[in-house]
Amino acid sequence: MKTDKKIILWAAGFLILLSFILLQLDIYPIALTSKWIITSRQFNKVVASSFVYYQKTFSVYATSTPISNIEFQKEIKRAALDKLIEDKITEKVLRKILGAKELEKLVNDKLANLPINDEIAKASQILYNLSLEDFKKLVLIPQAKTEILKERGIDLLEIKKSYQPIILIPEFYWQNEVLTRD
């Protein structure tokens, strides 16, 4: 009996420690299905780069900056999470249709046609505060996959109907294929 209690206490302690580590590393899930997970780290990187982009854009083209507006911030977060969900769905569908190797080849072909150079690296750093590698992962590769999906005549909106991701951020929820916020 005492051995069972020790095992339960060790397991509980281990789970608590693991939870603290995941929180500290910012890799806990914020949205998921049975097939994929979006981590807080991915989400926070996209949100931060979006804020940088809008702040730079508004500083050039507008007299006021709505970035401090709470509603604007919530909408940026909603749009970022929605885009991450769409990217995961696109990835899953293309892997199922094409296979991992063919998908990678098609994406690499699309990226090879882009003039990725030092100017693009500087622009991604200035406009989005992203390294070129992060810019590829978060912007260029998902866009290439979206283009491949469209070239195949696949309607993402129709596919989204079959997904019901679990959203773990309290202010957002999935309703009728759309990410909505409170």
XYZ file of C-alpha atoms in Angstrom:
182
model
C 0.000 0.000 0.000
C 2.797 2.417 0.857
C 4.518 1.642 -2.441
C 1.376 2.634 -4.355
C 1.226 5.971 -2.537
C 4.902 6.623 -3.273
C 4.394 5.896 -6.954
C 1.372 8.205 -7.093
C 3.270 10.981 -5.275
C 6.297 10.586 -7.582
C 4.051 10.631 -10.649
C 2.215 13.731 -9.410
C 5.517 15.440 -8.624
C 6.867 14.551 -12.037
C 3.749 15.934 -13.768
C 3.966 19.166 -11.786
C 7.653 19.535 -12.644
C 6.944 18.794 -16.301
C 4.177 21.423 -16.308
C 6.524 24.071 -14.908
C 9.163 23.202 -17.491
C 6.663 23.425 -20.356
C 5.403 26.771 -19.074
C 8.931 28.098 -18.668
C 9.938 26.994 -22.177
C 6.701 28.416 -23.601
C 5.840 25.156 -25.389
C 2.465 24.318 -23.943
C -0.392 23.775 -26.419
C -2.886 26.543 -27.138
C -4.788 24.811 -29.948
C -4.892 21.178 -30.971
C -6.650 18.335 -32.704
C -5.853 14.647 -32.650
C -3.421 15.272 -35.517
C -1.531 18.482 -34.646
C -0.665 21.007 -31.922
C -0.015 24.736 -31.995
C 2.263 25.795 -29.157
C 2.308 29.076 -27.310
C 5.810 29.695 -28.665
C 4.601 29.509 -32.285
C 1.602 31.692 -31.512
C 3.575 34.309 -29.581
C 6.176 34.583 -32.357
C 3.495 35.222 -34.998
C 1.647 37.709 -32.776
C 4.841 39.599 -31.907
C 5.893 39.836 -35.558
C 2.394 41.040 -36.495
C 2.531 43.754 -33.855
C 5.943 44.885 -35.113
C 4.662 44.949 -38.705
C 1.554 46.980 -37.842
C 3.484 49.348 -35.607
C 5.972 50.062 -38.417
C 3.189 50.396 -40.989
C 1.110 52.762 -38.882
C 4.156 54.867 -38.011
C 4.657 55.510 -41.732
C 1.094 55.758 -43.061
C -1.133 56.896 -40.190
C -1.250 59.724 -37.706
C -2.567 57.537 -34.892
C -1.503 54.083 -33.778
C -4.330 51.664 -32.917
C -1.834 49.090 -31.622
C -2.465 50.134 -28.032
C -6.192 49.510 -28.552
C -7.176 46.298 -26.734
C -9.724 45.315 -29.404
C -7.085 45.699 -32.109
C -4.666 43.516 -30.122
C -7.311 40.829 -29.648
C -8.090 40.854 -33.361
C -4.398 40.470 -34.230
C -4.201 37.485 -31.886
C -7.368 35.977 -33.371
C -6.091 36.414 -36.924
C -2.678 34.968 -36.021
C -4.196 31.894 -34.399
C -6.632 31.445 -37.285
C -3.734 31.575 -39.760
C -1.737 29.048 -37.746
C -4.754 26.710 -37.712
C -5.209 27.099 -41.471
C -1.505 26.401 -41.994
C -1.749 23.188 -39.944
C -4.847 22.054 -41.845
C -3.182 22.832 -45.190
C -0.074 20.906 -44.156
C -2.125 17.897 -43.053
C -4.221 17.789 -46.234
C -1.227 18.140 -48.551
C 0.748 15.469 -46.700
C -2.203 13.117 -47.047
C -2.624 13.816 -50.783
C 0.994 14.186 -51.888
C 3.092 12.522 -49.234
C 5.819 14.216 -47.223
C 8.595 13.924 -49.826
C 6.538 15.237 -52.750
C 5.224 18.122 -50.634
C 8.733 19.058 -49.549
C 9.918 18.960 -53.168
C 7.061 21.204 -54.354
C 7.647 23.690 -51.524
C 11.381 23.767 -52.237
C 10.654 24.370 -55.929
C 8.432 27.335 -55.046
C 11.036 28.768 -52.667
C 13.774 28.314 -55.282
C 11.854 30.687 -57.563
C 11.976 33.457 -54.945
C 14.856 35.931 -54.867
C 15.802 35.238 -51.240
C 18.865 37.347 -50.535
C 20.345 39.747 -47.986
C 17.739 42.388 -48.807
C 14.906 39.983 -47.964
C 16.720 39.032 -44.760
C 17.027 42.709 -43.774
C 13.416 43.423 -44.698
C 12.121 40.487 -42.658
C 14.154 41.726 -39.694
C 13.025 45.340 -40.073
C 9.357 44.778 -40.954
C 8.588 41.710 -38.844
C 11.487 41.419 -36.403
C 12.040 37.873 -37.715
C 15.216 36.171 -38.805
C 15.244 34.958 -42.385
C 14.849 31.371 -41.130
C 11.786 32.284 -39.046
C 10.399 34.315 -41.952
C 10.683 31.228 -44.152
C 9.005 28.995 -41.546
C 6.215 31.380 -40.613
C 5.496 33.166 -43.898
C 7.113 31.762 -47.030
C 6.649 28.009 -46.505
C 3.002 28.274 -45.367
C 2.284 30.566 -48.325
C 3.900 28.072 -50.709
C 1.724 25.306 -49.260
C -1.396 27.458 -49.617
C -0.511 28.064 -53.275
C 0.004 24.327 -53.826
C -3.403 23.656 -52.265
C -5.051 26.206 -54.574
C -3.223 24.850 -57.626
C -4.713 21.451 -56.828
C -8.184 23.006 -56.755
C -8.723 22.172 -53.084
C -11.051 24.487 -51.171
C -9.641 25.153 -47.704
C -12.975 26.482 -46.430
C -14.644 23.153 -47.230
C -11.884 21.226 -45.485
C -12.082 23.446 -42.394
C -15.652 22.182 -41.892
C -14.329 18.758 -40.963
C -11.982 20.102 -38.279
C -12.916 20.925 -34.722
C -9.728 22.151 -33.062
C -9.703 22.547 -29.323
C -8.782 26.128 -28.488
C -7.117 26.464 -25.082
C -6.940 30.262 -24.954
C -9.992 31.446 -22.989
C -10.912 34.420 -25.190
C -11.154 32.358 -28.409
C -13.381 29.523 -29.581
C -14.074 27.567 -32.771
C -17.560 28.021 -34.176
C -18.774 26.915 -37.617
C -15.284 26.585 -39.127
C -14.294 30.027 -37.885
C -12.107 31.113 -35.006
C -14.124 33.631 -32.996
C -13.281 35.749 -29.981
C -15.252 37.038 -27.028
